Short mmCIF file of C-alpha atoms in Angstrom, two decimals:
data_model
loop_
_atom_site.label_atom_id
_atom_site.label_comp_id
_atom_site.label_asym_id
_atom_site.label_seq_id
_atom_site.Cartn_x
_atom_site.Cartn_y
_atom_site.Cartn_z
CA MET U 430 53.03 -23.22 42.94
CA THR U 431 50.84 -21.97 45.80
CA VAL U 432 51.69 -18.36 44.94
CA LEU U 433 50.72 -18.93 41.31
CA HIS U 434 47.51 -20.63 42.38
CA ASP U 435 46.64 -17.75 44.71
CA ALA U 436 47.42 -15.19 42.01
CA ASN U 437 45.21 -17.01 39.51
CA ARG U 438 42.43 -17.26 42.08
CA GLN U 439 42.66 -13.54 42.85
CA LEU U 440 42.67 -12.70 39.15
CA TRP U 441 39.61 -14.87 38.64
CA GLU U 442 37.87 -13.26 41.61
CA LEU U 443 38.70 -9.78 40.29
CA SER U 444 37.29 -10.69 36.87
CA ALA U 445 34.18 -12.14 38.49
CA LEU U 446 33.74 -9.05 40.66
CA TYR U 447 33.94 -6.83 37.58
CA GLU U 448 31.13 -8.77 35.91
CA ILE U 449 29.11 -8.96 39.11
CA ALA U 450 29.26 -5.16 39.31
CA THR U 451 27.13 -5.03 36.15
CA LEU U 452 24.47 -7.22 37.75
CA GLY U 453 21.15 -5.45 37.87
CA GLU U 454 21.55 -3.34 34.74
CA LYS U 455 18.44 -5.02 33.31
CA ASP U 456 15.20 -3.05 33.57
CA ASP U 457 13.01 -6.13 33.28
CA PRO U 458 13.01 -8.21 36.51
CA TRP U 459 12.45 -11.44 34.55
CA HIS U 460 15.54 -10.78 32.44
CA LEU U 461 17.43 -9.95 35.62
CA VAL U 462 16.54 -13.34 37.11
CA GLU U 463 17.78 -15.04 33.93
CA GLU U 464 21.03 -13.07 34.18
CA VAL U 465 21.43 -14.01 37.85
CA GLN U 466 21.18 -17.72 37.06
CA GLU U 467 23.60 -17.47 34.14
CA LYS U 468 26.22 -15.59 36.16
CA ALA U 469 25.80 -17.81 39.21
CA LEU U 470 26.54 -20.82 37.03
CA ARG U 471 29.34 -19.31 34.92
CA LEU U 472 31.11 -16.95 37.34
CA LEU U 473 30.51 -18.63 40.67
CA GLY U 474 30.47 -22.24 39.52
CA VAL U 475 27.48 -23.12 41.67
CA THR U 476 25.65 -26.40 41.18
CA GLN U 477 22.74 -25.57 43.47
CA PHE U 478 20.62 -22.43 43.22
CA ALA U 479 17.45 -21.10 44.80
CA LEU U 480 15.90 -17.65 44.54
CA ALA U 481 12.63 -16.70 46.21
CA LEU U 482 11.21 -13.17 45.97
CA GLU U 483 8.05 -11.51 47.18
CA SER U 484 7.04 -7.92 46.54
CA GLU U 485 3.61 -6.25 46.60
CA GLY U 486 1.84 -9.59 46.88
CA GLU U 487 3.67 -11.23 43.96
CA ARG U 488 5.95 -14.22 44.46
CA LEU U 489 8.71 -15.58 42.23
CA VAL U 490 10.52 -18.84 42.94
CA VAL U 491 13.36 -20.35 40.88
CA SER U 492 15.45 -23.34 41.97
CA TRP U 493 17.66 -26.04 40.51
CA GLY U 494 20.32 -28.50 41.59
CA GLY U 495 18.05 -30.46 43.89
CA ILE U 496 17.14 -27.58 46.21
CA ALA U 497 13.57 -27.59 47.50
CA VAL U 498 12.57 -24.00 48.27
CA GLY U 499 11.33 -23.54 51.81
CA SER U 500 12.51 -20.69 54.01
CA VAL U 501 15.93 -19.20 54.58
CA SER U 502 16.08 -20.80 58.03
CA ASP U 503 15.85 -24.24 56.42
CA PHE U 504 19.08 -23.60 54.54
CA GLU U 505 20.88 -21.97 57.43
CA LYS U 506 20.53 -25.25 59.32
CA LEU U 507 22.48 -27.01 56.56
CA GLY U 508 25.62 -25.14 57.55
CA GLU U 509 28.81 -24.78 55.55
CA ASN U 510 27.58 -26.42 52.33
CA TYR U 511 25.28 -23.50 51.51
CA PHE U 512 25.48 -19.74 51.25
CA CYS U 513 22.24 -18.04 52.33
CA PHE U 514 21.37 -14.36 51.87
CA GLU U 515 18.08 -12.83 52.99
CA PHE U 516 16.68 -9.79 51.15
CA THR U 517 15.23 -7.22 53.54
CA ARG U 518 15.72 -3.82 51.89
CA ASN U 519 13.22 -1.48 50.18
CA GLY U 520 10.16 -3.69 50.49
CA ILE U 521 11.76 -6.74 48.85
CA LYS U 522 11.38 -9.97 50.78
CA GLY U 523 13.04 -13.25 49.92
CA PHE U 524 16.35 -15.01 49.81
CA LEU U 525 19.14 -16.36 47.62
CA VAL U 526 20.76 -19.74 48.26
CA LEU U 527 23.92 -20.91 46.47
CA GLY U 528 25.76 -24.19 46.83
CA LYS U 529 28.47 -26.33 45.27
CA GLY U 530 27.70 -29.66 46.87
CA ARG U 531 30.62 -29.27 49.26
CA PRO U 532 31.79 -26.97 52.05
CA LEU U 533 32.35 -23.41 50.82
CA SER U 534 35.60 -21.54 51.42
CA MET U 535 35.75 -18.09 53.00
CA SER U 536 36.77 -16.50 49.69
CA GLU U 537 33.78 -18.12 47.97
CA ARG U 538 31.46 -16.83 50.67
CA ARG U 539 32.88 -13.31 50.28
CA LEU U 540 32.34 -13.44 46.53
CA PHE U 541 28.81 -14.83 46.97
CA THR U 542 28.03 -11.98 49.41
CA VAL U 543 29.10 -9.35 46.87
CA PHE U 544 26.99 -11.14 44.25
CA ALA U 545 23.93 -11.16 46.53
CA ARG U 546 24.24 -7.50 47.47
CA HIS U 547 24.49 -6.41 43.84
CA LEU U 548 21.46 -8.56 43.09
CA GLU U 549 19.50 -6.89 45.90
CA MET U 550 20.29 -3.43 44.50
CA GLY U 551 19.44 -4.54 40.97
CA LEU U 552 16.13 -6.04 42.04
CA GLN U 553 14.96 -2.75 43.47
CA GLY U 554 15.68 -0.91 40.23
CA ALA U 555 14.06 -3.63 38.11
CA LEU U 556 10.95 -3.78 40.29
CA ASN U 557 10.64 0.02 40.27
CA PHE U 558 10.81 -0.13 36.48
CA LEU U 559 8.10 -2.80 36.40
CA TYR U 560 5.80 -0.82 38.70
CA ALA U 561 6.36 2.33 36.62
CA LEU U 562 5.59 0.36 33.46
CA ARG U 563 2.34 -0.94 34.92
CA TYR U 564 1.40 2.55 36.04
CA GLN U 565 2.07 3.87 32.54
CA GLU U 566 0.01 1.07 31.00
CA GLY U 567 -2.84 1.96 33.35
CA LEU U 568 -2.59 5.60 32.30
CA LYS U 569 -2.64 4.65 28.62
CA ARG U 570 -5.79 2.58 29.12
CA ALA U 571 -7.32 5.53 30.95
CA PHE U 572 -6.42 7.86 28.07
CA LEU U 573 -8.01 5.45 25.60
CA GLY U 574 -11.15 5.35 27.76
CA ILE U 575 -11.30 9.14 27.80
CA ALA U 576 -10.83 9.22 24.04
CA GLU U 577 -13.64 6.74 23.40
CA ALA U 578 -15.97 8.64 25.74
CA LEU U 579 -15.26 11.96 24.03
CA VAL U 580 -15.82 10.60 20.55
CA LYS U 581 -19.20 9.13 21.54
CA VAL U 582 -20.36 12.67 22.28
CA VAL U 583 -19.42 13.71 18.73
CA GLU U 584 -20.99 10.67 17.08
CA GLN U 585 -24.29 11.09 18.94
CA ARG U 586 -24.63 14.48 17.24
CA ASP U 587 -23.69 13.19 13.79
CA PRO U 588 -25.04 9.68 13.08
CA TYR U 589 -23.51 9.68 9.59
CA THR U 590 -20.03 9.62 11.06
CA SER U 591 -20.82 6.97 13.67
CA GLY U 592 -17.89 4.56 13.58
CA HIS U 593 -15.78 6.96 11.50
CA SER U 594 -13.35 7.71 14.30
CA VAL U 595 -12.74 4.03 15.06
CA GLY U 596 -12.32 3.35 11.34
CA VAL U 597 -9.73 6.11 11.05
CA ALA U 598 -7.99 4.83 14.16
CA LYS U 599 -7.76 1.28 12.80
CA ILE U 600 -6.47 2.37 9.40
CA SER U 601 -3.94 4.69 11.03
CA GLU U 602 -2.84 1.94 13.41
CA ALA U 603 -2.18 -0.41 10.48
CA ILE U 604 -0.19 2.27 8.64
CA GLY U 605 1.84 3.09 11.75
CA LYS U 606 2.77 -0.56 12.24
CA LYS U 607 3.71 -0.89 8.59
CA MET U 608 5.96 2.18 8.88
CA GLY U 609 7.81 0.68 11.83
CA PHE U 610 6.55 2.91 14.61
CA SER U 611 7.08 1.55 18.12
CA GLU U 612 4.21 -0.12 19.97
CA GLU U 613 3.77 2.97 22.15
CA GLU U 614 3.82 5.31 19.13
CA VAL U 615 1.24 3.15 17.37
CA MET U 616 -1.03 3.39 20.40
CA GLY U 617 -0.65 7.17 20.27
CA ILE U 618 -1.60 7.15 16.60
CA TYR U 619 -4.66 5.04 17.41
CA VAL U 620 -5.79 7.42 20.17
CA ALA U 621 -5.19 10.40 17.87
CA GLY U 622 -7.33 8.67 15.24
CA ILE U 623 -10.13 8.21 17.75
CA LEU U 624 -10.04 11.91 18.67
CA HIS U 625 -9.16 13.60 15.38
CA ASP U 626 -12.70 14.95 14.82
CA VAL U 627 -13.60 15.80 18.42
CA GLY U 628 -13.71 19.47 17.43
CA LYS U 629 -16.92 18.80 15.51
CA VAL U 630 -18.80 19.32 18.78
CA SER U 631 -18.40 23.03 17.97
CA VAL U 632 -20.11 22.70 14.56
CA PRO U 633 -23.89 23.30 14.49
CA ILE U 634 -25.70 20.00 14.05
CA GLU U 635 -27.73 21.44 11.14
CA ILE U 636 -24.48 21.74 9.19
CA LEU U 637 -23.25 18.25 10.11
CA VAL U 638 -26.43 16.55 8.85
CA LYS U 639 -27.28 18.87 5.93
CA PRO U 640 -28.18 16.68 2.92
CA GLY U 641 -26.97 19.11 0.27
CA ALA U 642 -23.79 21.02 -0.54
CA LEU U 643 -22.53 23.43 2.11
CA ASN U 644 -22.32 27.15 1.39
CA GLU U 645 -19.23 29.23 2.15
CA LEU U 646 -20.39 30.22 5.63
CA GLU U 647 -21.16 26.62 6.54
CA MET U 648 -17.81 25.47 5.18
CA GLY U 649 -16.23 28.08 7.42
CA PHE U 650 -17.70 26.31 10.45
CA ILE U 651 -16.42 22.95 9.19
CA ARG U 652 -12.92 24.38 8.69
CA MET U 653 -12.92 25.52 12.31
CA HIS U 654 -13.25 22.02 13.79
CA PRO U 655 -9.50 21.18 13.79
CA GLN U 656 -8.74 24.30 15.84
CA ALA U 657 -11.69 23.56 18.12
CA GLY U 658 -10.40 20.01 18.62
CA TYR U 659 -6.97 21.36 19.49
CA GLU U 660 -8.45 23.69 22.10
CA ILE U 661 -10.36 20.79 23.67
CA LEU U 662 -7.38 18.42 23.76
CA LYS U 663 -4.39 20.66 24.47
CA GLY U 664 -5.09 20.72 28.20
CA ILE U 665 -4.99 16.91 28.49
CA ALA U 666 -1.48 15.62 29.23
CA PHE U 667 -1.45 12.86 26.61
CA PRO U 668 1.96 11.17 26.18
CA TRP U 669 1.49 11.59 22.42
CA PRO U 670 0.87 14.63 20.15
CA VAL U 671 -2.91 14.06 20.10
CA ALA U 672 -3.89 17.74 20.16
CA GLU U 673 -1.44 18.57 17.35
CA VAL U 674 -2.85 15.75 15.22
CA ALA U 675 -6.41 17.03 15.72
CA LEU U 676 -5.20 20.47 14.63
CA GLN U 677 -3.26 19.27 11.57
CA HIS U 678 -5.17 16.31 10.12
CA HIS U 679 -6.68 18.45 7.33
CA GLU U 680 -3.35 20.04 6.40
CA ARG U 681 -1.77 18.95 3.10
CA LEU U 682 1.85 18.72 1.95
CA ASP U 683 1.42 21.42 -0.69
CA GLY U 684 -0.13 23.90 1.76
CA SER U 685 -3.64 23.55 0.34
CA GLY U 686 -5.12 22.25 3.60
CA TYR U 687 -6.59 24.00 6.63
CA PRO U 688 -6.75 25.61 9.16
CA ARG U 689 -3.19 27.00 8.90
CA GLY U 690 -2.02 26.06 5.41
CA LEU U 691 0.99 24.15 6.74
CA LYS U 692 3.39 22.52 4.28
CA GLY U 693 5.65 19.46 4.23
CA GLU U 694 7.61 18.87 7.41
CA GLU U 695 5.58 21.53 9.21
CA ILE U 696 2.93 18.82 9.51
CA CYS U 697 3.72 16.14 12.08
CA LYS U 698 4.09 12.60 10.75
CA GLU U 699 1.17 11.32 12.84
CA ALA U 700 -1.14 13.92 11.27
CA ARG U 701 0.02 12.89 7.80
CA ILE U 702 -1.00 9.32 8.63
CA ILE U 703 -4.39 10.36 10.02
CA ALA U 704 -4.99 12.53 6.92
CA ILE U 705 -4.91 9.51 4.61
CA ALA U 706 -6.92 7.32 6.96
CA ASP U 707 -9.53 10.08 7.30
CA VAL U 708 -9.95 10.45 3.54
CA VAL U 709 -10.19 6.71 2.94
CA ASP U 710 -12.75 6.06 5.67
CA ALA U 711 -14.83 9.09 4.70
CA MET U 712 -14.92 8.19 0.99
CA THR U 713 -15.89 4.58 1.64
CA HIS U 714 -18.86 5.46 3.84
CA ALA U 715 -22.09 7.40 3.23
CA ARG U 716 -22.46 11.07 4.05
CA PRO U 717 -25.68 13.15 4.24
CA TYR U 718 -24.98 14.56 0.77
CA ARG U 719 -23.76 11.39 -1.04
CA PRO U 720 -23.64 7.57 -0.99
CA PRO U 721 -20.36 5.70 -0.36
CA LEU U 722 -17.84 6.25 -3.16
CA GLY U 723 -16.06 2.93 -2.67
CA ILE U 724 -12.48 1.88 -2.07
CA GLU U 725 -11.48 2.27 -5.74
CA LYS U 726 -12.30 5.99 -5.70
CA ALA U 727 -10.51 6.38 -2.39
CA LEU U 728 -7.39 4.71 -3.80
CA GLU U 729 -7.52 6.97 -6.86
CA GLU U 730 -7.59 10.03 -4.60
CA ILE U 731 -4.67 8.84 -2.48
CA ILE U 732 -2.51 7.77 -5.44
CA GLU U 733 -3.28 10.94 -7.43
CA GLY U 734 -2.35 13.09 -4.43
CA LYS U 735 0.84 11.20 -3.57
CA GLY U 736 3.73 13.62 -3.14
CA ARG U 737 1.47 16.66 -3.49
CA ARG U 738 -1.26 16.47 -0.89
CA TYR U 739 -0.22 13.26 0.83
CA ASP U 740 3.10 12.05 2.26
CA PRO U 741 4.62 9.52 -0.22
CA GLU U 742 5.99 7.33 2.58
CA VAL U 743 2.57 7.14 4.22
CA VAL U 744 0.91 6.40 0.87
CA GLU U 745 3.34 3.54 0.23
CA ALA U 746 2.68 2.07 3.67
CA PHE U 747 -1.07 2.39 3.15
CA MET U 748 -0.89 0.68 -0.25
CA GLU U 749 1.03 -2.20 1.32
CA CYS U 750 -1.77 -2.53 3.86
CA VAL U 751 -4.31 -2.59 1.04
CA THR U 752 -2.34 -5.29 -0.78
CA GLU U 753 -2.41 -7.39 2.37
CA GLY U 754 -6.21 -7.07 2.40
CA LEU U 755 -6.87 -5.70 5.85
CA SER U 756 -10.38 -6.20 7.21
CA TRP U 757 -11.41 -2.55 7.34
CA LEU U 758 -11.51 -2.26 3.55
#
């Protein structure tokens, strides 16, 4: 009977060790802490749990089973009823305390030690991920700040398009969300919308504010602004295809656009989104040579050009946004 009991115990320990080996595969430290509690309860059978962590000035404390979190030395004084493990590696400070309300066996302590060491390794990876994520978020905010600063330069030269870039960005953002783009991709689309016309800084101001129709030479300058925008933006290491969108936002599916006459899949999806947003915002606002045309005319243009000039999938997503009555219309 003892042999069978020992064999079952060893089999259980082996199974527990296998699961413990996966501890720390979570990137998010909060999910990791949830996983630690679940496995401590299910695999180790603990009834008392305390976890205290401190890293880069942040503190996390979780406890249950009647344990009041103090310091690791407080638990060490309690002796054989508790397992205590202090984290000291890679800038992580804190401790793990496990208990069962009774003296712990040597085999339980060995298993708890393996559990704690895997947790320590997992915490480092999860915290590194969190710090990297925060750094990336900071960079994204910085990119957005740069974008907004650049577009103010353009809009100061052309008061008629003041607010146009933000309008395009908001419409594009709504379309991107409707099409199921990830949160990060949607942010990229928004930034690209902000910057799509930055190349207009290369267009003489007399052309931008001219109240009448443009002649062929003047239109030539206008058609150069996507390339100019690309040249301005290509040297900035955006995590999204912002420069490509600036270059392609006047391209059309049938090749009738400019500056390169690209067709179909040659045009990136983000640029196909910006193209529709650009047309809609431009048609619904005044220009030096005409009053606002209104949303009805803009919808006619988009629907009439569906599948020829404009991406059908983007048009469908845009029309769904219109049906939902978004505030920018």
